[in-house]
Amino acid sequence: MNKISNFFIASETNNYSPPALSYKAFLIYGLLMILLRLFLGTLPAHSAAVESQTLMDMINSERSSRNLTVLAQNSSLRTAAGQKSQDMIDRDYFAHVDPDGNYVWPKIIAAGYGQYKILGENLAVDFVTSEGMIKAWLDSPTHRANLLHSDFLEQGLIALYGDFQGRYTNLTTSLFGARASGVQTPPAPPPPAPSPNPIPTPKPAPSAPKPAPPPAAKPTLPQPTPAVTPTPVEKQDSTSTPLANADLSALSGSFNLPEIALNTKAINISRVLFSILGFIILSVLAVDSVIILQHEAVVIRSHSSSHLFNLMLIVLVSILIWWW
Protein backbone atom coordinates (compact mmCIF):
# COMPACT_ATOMS: atom_id res chain seq x y z
CA MET A 1 0.00 0.00 0.00
CA ASN A 2 2.87 2.34 0.82
CA LYS A 3 4.39 1.71 -2.61
CA ILE A 4 1.13 2.61 -4.32
CA SER A 5 0.65 5.80 -2.29
CA ASN A 6 4.31 6.68 -2.83
CA PHE A 7 3.80 6.31 -6.58
CA PHE A 8 0.82 8.68 -6.66
CA ILE A 9 1.01 10.95 -3.59
CA ALA A 10 3.67 13.58 -2.94
CA SER A 11 5.60 12.99 0.29
CA GLU A 12 9.05 13.28 1.79
CA THR A 13 9.78 9.74 0.64
CA ASN A 14 9.54 10.71 -3.04
CA ASN A 15 10.80 14.28 -2.45
CA TYR A 16 7.29 15.57 -3.18
CA SER A 17 7.60 14.41 -6.76
CA PRO A 18 5.51 11.24 -7.20
CA PRO A 19 6.50 9.07 -10.17
CA ALA A 20 2.91 9.16 -11.43
CA LEU A 21 3.37 12.86 -12.20
CA SER A 22 6.82 12.72 -13.73
CA TYR A 23 7.59 13.75 -17.29
CA LYS A 24 8.26 10.15 -18.25
CA ALA A 25 4.93 9.02 -16.80
CA PHE A 26 2.97 11.63 -18.75
CA LEU A 27 4.86 10.78 -21.91
CA ILE A 28 3.90 7.13 -21.45
CA TYR A 29 0.24 8.09 -20.80
CA GLY A 30 0.10 10.13 -23.98
CA LEU A 31 1.76 7.46 -26.11
CA LEU A 32 -0.56 4.75 -24.75
CA MET A 33 -3.68 6.77 -25.53
CA ILE A 34 -2.48 7.64 -29.04
CA LEU A 35 -1.62 4.00 -29.74
CA LEU A 36 -5.02 2.96 -28.37
CA ARG A 37 -6.74 5.41 -30.69
CA LEU A 38 -4.72 4.20 -33.67
CA PHE A 39 -5.49 0.56 -32.88
CA LEU A 40 -9.21 1.11 -32.38
CA GLY A 41 -9.37 3.24 -35.51
CA THR A 42 -8.20 0.31 -37.64
CA LEU A 43 -11.16 -1.88 -36.68
CA PRO A 44 -13.38 -2.58 -39.69
CA ALA A 45 -15.98 0.02 -40.53
CA HIS A 46 -17.30 1.01 -43.92
CA SER A 47 -17.72 4.73 -43.38
CA ALA A 48 -17.59 7.22 -40.56
CA ALA A 49 -20.75 9.16 -41.32
CA VAL A 50 -24.03 9.27 -43.20
CA GLU A 51 -23.73 11.36 -46.38
CA SER A 52 -26.53 12.33 -48.76
CA GLN A 53 -24.79 11.78 -52.09
CA THR A 54 -23.36 8.45 -50.94
CA LEU A 55 -26.84 7.24 -49.98
CA MET A 56 -28.35 8.22 -53.35
CA ASP A 57 -25.50 6.49 -55.17
CA MET A 58 -26.03 3.35 -53.09
CA ILE A 59 -29.78 3.39 -53.80
CA ASN A 60 -29.05 3.52 -57.53
CA SER A 61 -26.49 0.75 -57.14
CA GLU A 62 -29.12 -1.50 -55.52
CA ARG A 63 -31.61 -0.70 -58.29
CA SER A 64 -29.06 -1.15 -61.06
CA SER A 65 -28.05 -4.56 -59.73
CA ARG A 66 -31.71 -5.62 -60.10
CA ASN A 67 -32.09 -4.17 -63.62
CA LEU A 68 -34.31 -1.34 -62.39
CA THR A 69 -34.29 2.23 -63.65
CA VAL A 70 -31.54 4.35 -62.13
CA LEU A 71 -33.16 7.30 -60.37
CA ALA A 72 -32.30 10.79 -61.56
CA GLN A 73 -31.65 13.38 -58.89
CA ASN A 74 -34.35 16.04 -58.73
CA SER A 75 -33.66 19.41 -57.14
CA SER A 76 -37.28 19.90 -56.04
CA LEU A 77 -37.33 16.56 -54.24
CA ARG A 78 -33.99 17.38 -52.59
CA THR A 79 -35.31 20.75 -51.45
CA ALA A 80 -38.41 19.16 -49.92
CA ALA A 81 -36.30 16.41 -48.31
CA GLY A 82 -34.02 19.00 -46.74
CA GLN A 83 -37.00 20.92 -45.39
CA LYS A 84 -38.45 17.73 -43.89
CA SER A 85 -35.17 16.70 -42.23
CA GLN A 86 -34.62 20.20 -40.84
CA ASP A 87 -38.20 20.39 -39.59
CA MET A 88 -37.79 17.10 -37.70
CA ILE A 89 -34.61 18.43 -36.07
CA ASP A 90 -36.14 21.81 -35.24
CA ARG A 91 -39.34 20.38 -33.73
CA ASP A 92 -37.94 17.16 -32.22
CA TYR A 93 -40.17 14.60 -33.93
CA PHE A 94 -39.55 11.58 -36.14
CA ALA A 95 -42.58 10.63 -38.22
CA HIS A 96 -44.11 10.95 -41.66
CA VAL A 97 -46.72 13.30 -40.18
CA ASP A 98 -45.45 16.52 -38.61
CA PRO A 99 -46.90 17.97 -35.35
CA ASP A 100 -49.36 20.00 -37.44
CA GLY A 101 -50.75 16.85 -39.03
CA ASN A 102 -49.18 17.39 -42.45
CA TYR A 103 -47.32 14.94 -44.67
CA VAL A 104 -44.35 15.98 -46.78
CA TRP A 105 -46.41 16.13 -50.00
CA PRO A 106 -47.26 19.88 -49.74
CA LYS A 107 -43.54 20.62 -49.36
CA ILE A 108 -42.84 18.67 -52.55
CA ILE A 109 -45.48 20.60 -54.49
CA ALA A 110 -44.31 23.94 -53.05
CA ALA A 111 -40.76 23.08 -54.12
CA GLY A 112 -41.99 22.97 -57.72
CA TYR A 113 -42.25 19.25 -58.44
CA GLY A 114 -45.49 19.76 -60.38
CA GLN A 115 -48.09 17.16 -61.25
CA TYR A 116 -46.97 13.72 -60.22
CA LYS A 117 -48.06 10.16 -60.73
CA ILE A 118 -46.64 8.69 -57.55
CA LEU A 119 -44.56 9.76 -54.56
CA GLY A 120 -42.80 7.89 -51.76
CA GLU A 121 -40.91 8.71 -48.58
CA ASN A 122 -38.38 6.84 -46.43
CA LEU A 123 -37.09 8.18 -43.10
CA ALA A 124 -34.16 7.16 -40.90
CA VAL A 125 -32.55 8.35 -37.68
CA ASP A 126 -29.51 7.50 -35.53
CA PHE A 127 -27.58 5.58 -38.17
CA VAL A 128 -23.79 5.57 -38.04
CA THR A 129 -23.04 4.42 -41.59
CA SER A 130 -24.67 4.82 -44.98
CA GLU A 131 -24.31 1.07 -45.53
CA GLY A 132 -26.22 0.33 -42.36
CA MET A 133 -29.07 2.61 -43.36
CA ILE A 134 -29.46 1.08 -46.82
CA LYS A 135 -29.37 -2.43 -45.33
CA ALA A 136 -32.06 -1.53 -42.81
CA TRP A 137 -34.29 -0.11 -45.54
CA LEU A 138 -33.84 -3.24 -47.63
CA ASP A 139 -34.68 -5.42 -44.62
CA SER A 140 -37.95 -3.52 -44.06
CA PRO A 141 -40.67 -4.59 -46.56
CA THR A 142 -42.28 -1.14 -46.93
CA HIS A 143 -38.99 0.72 -47.23
CA ARG A 144 -37.68 -1.89 -49.64
CA ALA A 145 -40.82 -1.39 -51.75
CA ASN A 146 -39.97 2.30 -52.09
CA LEU A 147 -36.29 1.69 -52.70
CA LEU A 148 -36.91 -0.83 -55.50
CA HIS A 149 -40.21 0.48 -56.90
CA SER A 150 -40.23 0.15 -60.68
CA ASP A 151 -42.43 3.22 -61.21
CA PHE A 152 -40.14 5.70 -59.49
CA LEU A 153 -37.95 7.73 -61.84
CA GLU A 154 -36.47 10.45 -59.61
CA GLN A 155 -35.16 10.85 -56.10
CA GLY A 156 -34.04 13.51 -53.66
CA LEU A 157 -32.34 12.70 -50.36
CA ILE A 158 -30.94 14.88 -47.59
CA ALA A 159 -29.22 13.64 -44.40
CA LEU A 160 -28.79 16.36 -41.77
CA TYR A 161 -26.98 16.31 -38.43
CA GLY A 162 -28.27 18.24 -35.44
CA ASP A 163 -29.44 18.24 -31.84
CA PHE A 164 -32.38 15.83 -31.83
CA GLN A 165 -34.17 14.99 -28.57
CA GLY A 166 -31.10 15.77 -26.49
CA ARG A 167 -28.50 14.01 -28.62
CA TYR A 168 -26.41 14.90 -31.66
CA THR A 169 -27.40 12.59 -34.49
CA ASN A 170 -28.55 12.46 -38.10
CA LEU A 171 -32.03 12.47 -39.59
CA THR A 172 -32.50 11.40 -43.19
CA THR A 173 -35.40 12.01 -45.56
CA SER A 174 -35.43 10.13 -48.86
CA LEU A 175 -38.12 11.11 -51.38
CA PHE A 176 -39.04 9.24 -54.54
CA GLY A 177 -41.30 10.34 -57.36
CA ALA A 178 -42.49 10.10 -60.93
CA ARG A 179 -44.20 12.98 -62.65
CA ALA A 180 -47.41 12.46 -64.59
CA SER A 181 -46.90 11.85 -68.30
CA GLY A 182 -49.29 12.81 -71.10
CA VAL A 183 -50.74 15.79 -69.26
CA GLN A 184 -50.42 18.59 -71.80
CA THR A 185 -52.04 21.98 -72.24
CA PRO A 186 -54.58 21.81 -75.12
CA PRO A 187 -53.38 23.71 -78.20
CA ALA A 188 -54.84 27.15 -78.82
CA PRO A 189 -57.40 27.38 -81.66
CA PRO A 190 -55.90 28.53 -84.98
CA PRO A 191 -56.32 32.23 -85.77
CA PRO A 192 -59.18 33.03 -88.18
CA ALA A 193 -58.20 33.26 -91.84
CA PRO A 194 -58.17 36.82 -93.19
CA SER A 195 -61.23 37.74 -95.22
CA PRO A 196 -60.56 38.11 -98.99
CA ASN A 197 -61.03 41.50 -100.52
CA PRO A 198 -64.61 41.70 -101.89
CA ILE A 199 -64.97 41.87 -105.65
CA PRO A 200 -67.23 44.73 -106.65
CA THR A 201 -70.35 43.68 -108.47
CA PRO A 202 -72.85 45.82 -110.28
CA LYS A 203 -75.69 46.91 -108.12
CA PRO A 204 -78.89 45.02 -108.90
CA ALA A 205 -82.08 46.78 -109.49
CA PRO A 206 -83.83 47.74 -106.32
CA SER A 207 -86.13 45.07 -105.00
CA ALA A 208 -87.83 44.14 -101.80
CA PRO A 209 -85.25 43.59 -99.11
CA LYS A 210 -84.77 40.03 -98.01
CA PRO A 211 -84.78 39.28 -94.28
CA ALA A 212 -81.30 38.90 -92.85
CA PRO A 213 -80.42 35.30 -92.08
CA PRO A 214 -80.02 34.45 -88.38
CA PRO A 215 -76.41 34.72 -87.17
CA ALA A 216 -74.55 31.48 -87.22
CA ALA A 217 -73.94 30.04 -83.79
CA LYS A 218 -70.40 30.67 -82.64
CA PRO A 219 -68.58 27.34 -82.38
CA THR A 220 -67.68 26.48 -78.82
CA LEU A 221 -64.31 24.87 -78.23
CA PRO A 222 -64.50 21.89 -75.88
CA GLN A 223 -62.94 22.75 -72.53
CA PRO A 224 -60.20 20.35 -71.46
CA THR A 225 -61.04 18.30 -68.43
CA PRO A 226 -58.47 18.99 -65.70
CA ALA A 227 -56.33 16.00 -64.89
CA VAL A 228 -57.00 14.50 -61.49
CA THR A 229 -53.86 14.38 -59.38
CA PRO A 230 -53.65 10.96 -57.73
CA THR A 231 -53.28 10.74 -54.00
CA PRO A 232 -49.56 10.26 -53.18
CA VAL A 233 -48.89 6.97 -51.50
CA GLU A 234 -46.00 4.60 -51.07
CA LYS A 235 -46.99 1.48 -52.93
CA GLN A 236 -45.97 -2.08 -52.44
CA ASP A 237 -47.24 -3.46 -55.73
CA SER A 238 -45.50 -3.11 -59.06
CA THR A 239 -48.35 -1.51 -60.99
CA SER A 240 -48.60 2.15 -61.87
CA THR A 241 -52.11 2.60 -60.45
CA PRO A 242 -51.99 4.52 -57.17
CA LEU A 243 -53.59 2.98 -54.12
CA ALA A 244 -56.56 5.29 -53.75
CA ASN A 245 -57.41 5.03 -50.06
CA ALA A 246 -54.29 3.47 -48.64
CA ASP A 247 -53.07 4.24 -45.14
CA LEU A 248 -49.66 5.79 -45.70
CA SER A 249 -48.37 5.22 -42.19
CA ALA A 250 -49.22 1.54 -42.42
CA LEU A 251 -47.38 1.21 -45.71
CA SER A 252 -44.25 3.00 -44.60
CA GLY A 253 -43.79 3.05 -40.88
CA SER A 254 -40.94 5.21 -39.64
CA PHE A 255 -37.82 3.16 -39.16
CA ASN A 256 -35.71 3.80 -36.07
CA LEU A 257 -32.94 1.23 -35.89
CA PRO A 258 -29.64 2.62 -34.53
CA GLU A 259 -26.66 0.74 -35.87
CA ILE A 260 -23.82 0.25 -33.38
CA ALA A 261 -20.83 0.18 -35.67
CA LEU A 262 -17.42 -0.95 -34.54
CA ASN A 263 -15.82 2.41 -35.14
CA THR A 264 -18.36 4.07 -32.84
CA LYS A 265 -17.62 1.56 -30.10
CA ALA A 266 -13.94 2.26 -30.58
CA ILE A 267 -14.40 5.99 -30.18
CA ASN A 268 -16.63 5.54 -27.14
CA ILE A 269 -14.15 3.16 -25.50
CA SER A 270 -11.25 5.52 -26.06
CA ARG A 271 -13.23 8.44 -24.68
CA VAL A 272 -14.27 6.53 -21.57
CA LEU A 273 -10.75 5.27 -20.90
CA PHE A 274 -9.21 8.66 -21.38
CA SER A 275 -11.87 10.31 -19.21
CA ILE A 276 -11.09 7.87 -16.38
CA LEU A 277 -7.35 8.33 -16.79
CA GLY A 278 -7.68 12.10 -16.99
CA PHE A 279 -9.83 12.19 -13.86
CA ILE A 280 -7.26 10.12 -11.94
CA ILE A 281 -4.35 12.28 -13.09
CA LEU A 282 -6.16 15.52 -12.31
CA SER A 283 -7.09 14.17 -8.87
CA VAL A 284 -3.46 13.27 -8.17
CA LEU A 285 -2.38 16.70 -9.38
CA ALA A 286 -4.85 18.36 -7.02
CA VAL A 287 -3.77 16.26 -4.02
CA ASP A 288 -0.11 16.81 -4.87
CA SER A 289 -0.59 20.58 -5.07
CA VAL A 290 -2.39 20.71 -1.71
CA ILE A 291 0.29 18.64 0.03
CA ILE A 292 3.11 20.76 -1.39
CA LEU A 293 1.30 23.95 -0.41
CA GLN A 294 0.69 22.72 3.14
CA HIS A 295 4.28 21.63 3.67
CA GLU A 296 5.69 24.60 1.76
CA ALA A 297 8.18 22.21 0.26
CA VAL A 298 11.23 23.60 -1.44
CA VAL A 299 12.55 21.29 -4.09
CA ILE A 300 15.07 21.68 -6.83
CA ARG A 301 12.54 21.44 -9.69
CA SER A 302 9.83 24.02 -10.06
CA HIS A 303 6.56 22.23 -9.41
CA SER A 304 4.53 25.07 -10.89
CA SER A 305 6.19 24.73 -14.28
CA SER A 306 6.02 20.94 -14.02
CA HIS A 307 2.29 21.01 -13.30
CA LEU A 308 1.71 23.49 -16.11
CA PHE A 309 3.52 21.23 -18.56
CA ASN A 310 1.52 18.23 -17.36
CA LEU A 311 -1.78 20.06 -17.76
CA MET A 312 -0.84 21.19 -21.25
CA LEU A 313 0.03 17.61 -22.15
CA ILE A 314 -3.37 16.46 -20.87
CA VAL A 315 -5.13 19.03 -23.03
CA LEU A 316 -3.09 18.04 -26.08
CA VAL A 317 -3.80 14.35 -25.68
CA SER A 318 -7.49 15.04 -25.06
CA ILE A 319 -7.71 16.92 -28.35
CA LEU A 320 -6.06 14.04 -30.19
CA ILE A 321 -8.29 11.43 -28.58
CA TRP A 322 -11.61 13.25 -28.87
CA TRP A 323 -11.30 14.91 -32.26
CA TRP A 324 -8.63 13.14 -34.27
mmCIF file with all atom_site columns, N, CA and C in Angstrom, residues 125-127 255-259:
data_model
loop_
_atom_site.group_PDB
_atom_site.id
_atom_site.type_symbol
_atom_site.label_atom_id
_atom_site.label_alt_id
_atom_site.label_comp_id
_atom_site.label_asym_id
_atom_site.label_entity_id
_atom_site.label_seq_id
_atom_site.pdbx_PDB_ins_code
_atom_site.Cartn_x
_atom_site.Cartn_y
_atom_site.Cartn_z
_atom_site.occupancy
_atom_site.B_iso_or_equiv
_atom_site.pdbx_formal_charge
_atom_site.auth_seq_id
_atom_site.auth_comp_id
_atom_site.auth_asym_id
_atom_site.auth_atom_id
_atom_site.pdbx_PDB_model_num
ATOM 1  N N  . VAL A 1 125 ? -33.165 7.550 -38.740 1.00 0.00 ? 125 VAL A N  1
ATOM 2  C CA . VAL A 1 125 ? -32.548 8.347 -37.680 1.00 0.00 ? 125 VAL A CA 1
ATOM 3  C C  . VAL A 1 125 ? -31.542 7.483 -36.929 1.00 0.00 ? 125 VAL A C  1
ATOM 4  N N  . ASP A 1 126 ? -30.479 8.130 -36.432 1.00 0.00 ? 126 ASP A N  1
ATOM 5  C CA . ASP A 1 126 ? -29.505 7.500 -35.535 1.00 0.00 ? 126 ASP A CA 1
ATOM 6  C C  . ASP A 1 126 ? -28.579 6.499 -36.214 1.00 0.00 ? 126 ASP A C  1
ATOM 7  N N  . PHE A 1 127 ? -28.487 6.515 -37.519 1.00 0.00 ? 127 PHE A N  1
ATOM 8  C CA . PHE A 1 127 ? -27.580 5.575 -38.169 1.00 0.00 ? 127 PHE A CA 1
ATOM 9  C C  . PHE A 1 127 ? -26.157 6.117 -38.172 1.00 0.00 ? 127 PHE A C  1
ATOM 10 N N  . PHE A 1 255 ? -38.786 4.196 -39.531 1.00 0.00 ? 255 PHE A N  1
ATOM 11 C CA . PHE A 1 255 ? -37.823 3.157 -39.161 1.00 0.00 ? 255 PHE A CA 1
ATOM 12 C C  . PHE A 1 255 ? -36.760 3.738 -38.259 1.00 0.00 ? 255 PHE A C  1
ATOM 13 N N  . ASN A 1 256 ? -36.665 3.269 -37.043 1.00 0.00 ? 256 ASN A N  1
ATOM 14 C CA . ASN A 1 256 ? -35.709 3.803 -36.073 1.00 0.00 ? 256 ASN A CA 1
ATOM 15 C C  . ASN A 1 256 ? -34.864 2.654 -35.559 1.00 0.00 ? 256 ASN A C  1
ATOM 16 N N  . LEU A 1 257 ? -33.788 2.355 -36.266 1.00 0.00 ? 257 LEU A N  1
ATOM 17 C CA . LEU A 1 257 ? -32.938 1.233 -35.892 1.00 0.00 ? 257 LEU A CA 1
ATOM 18 C C  . LEU A 1 257 ? -31.507 1.708 -35.804 1.00 0.00 ? 257 LEU A C  1
ATOM 19 N N  . PRO A 1 258 ? -31.034 2.183 -34.635 1.00 0.00 ? 258 PRO A N  1
ATOM 20 C CA . PRO A 1 258 ? -29.641 2.622 -34.533 1.00 0.00 ? 258 PRO A CA 1
ATOM 21 C C  . PRO A 1 258 ? -28.691 1.473 -34.805 1.00 0.00 ? 258 PRO A C  1
ATOM 22 N N  . GLU A 1 259 ? -27.674 1.756 -35.576 1.00 0.00 ? 259 GLU A N  1
ATOM 23 C CA . GLU A 1 259 ? -26.657 0.745 -35.870 1.00 0.00 ? 259 GLU A CA 1
ATOM 24 C C  . GLU A 1 259 ? -25.422 1.034 -35.032 1.00 0.00 ? 259 GLU A C  1
#
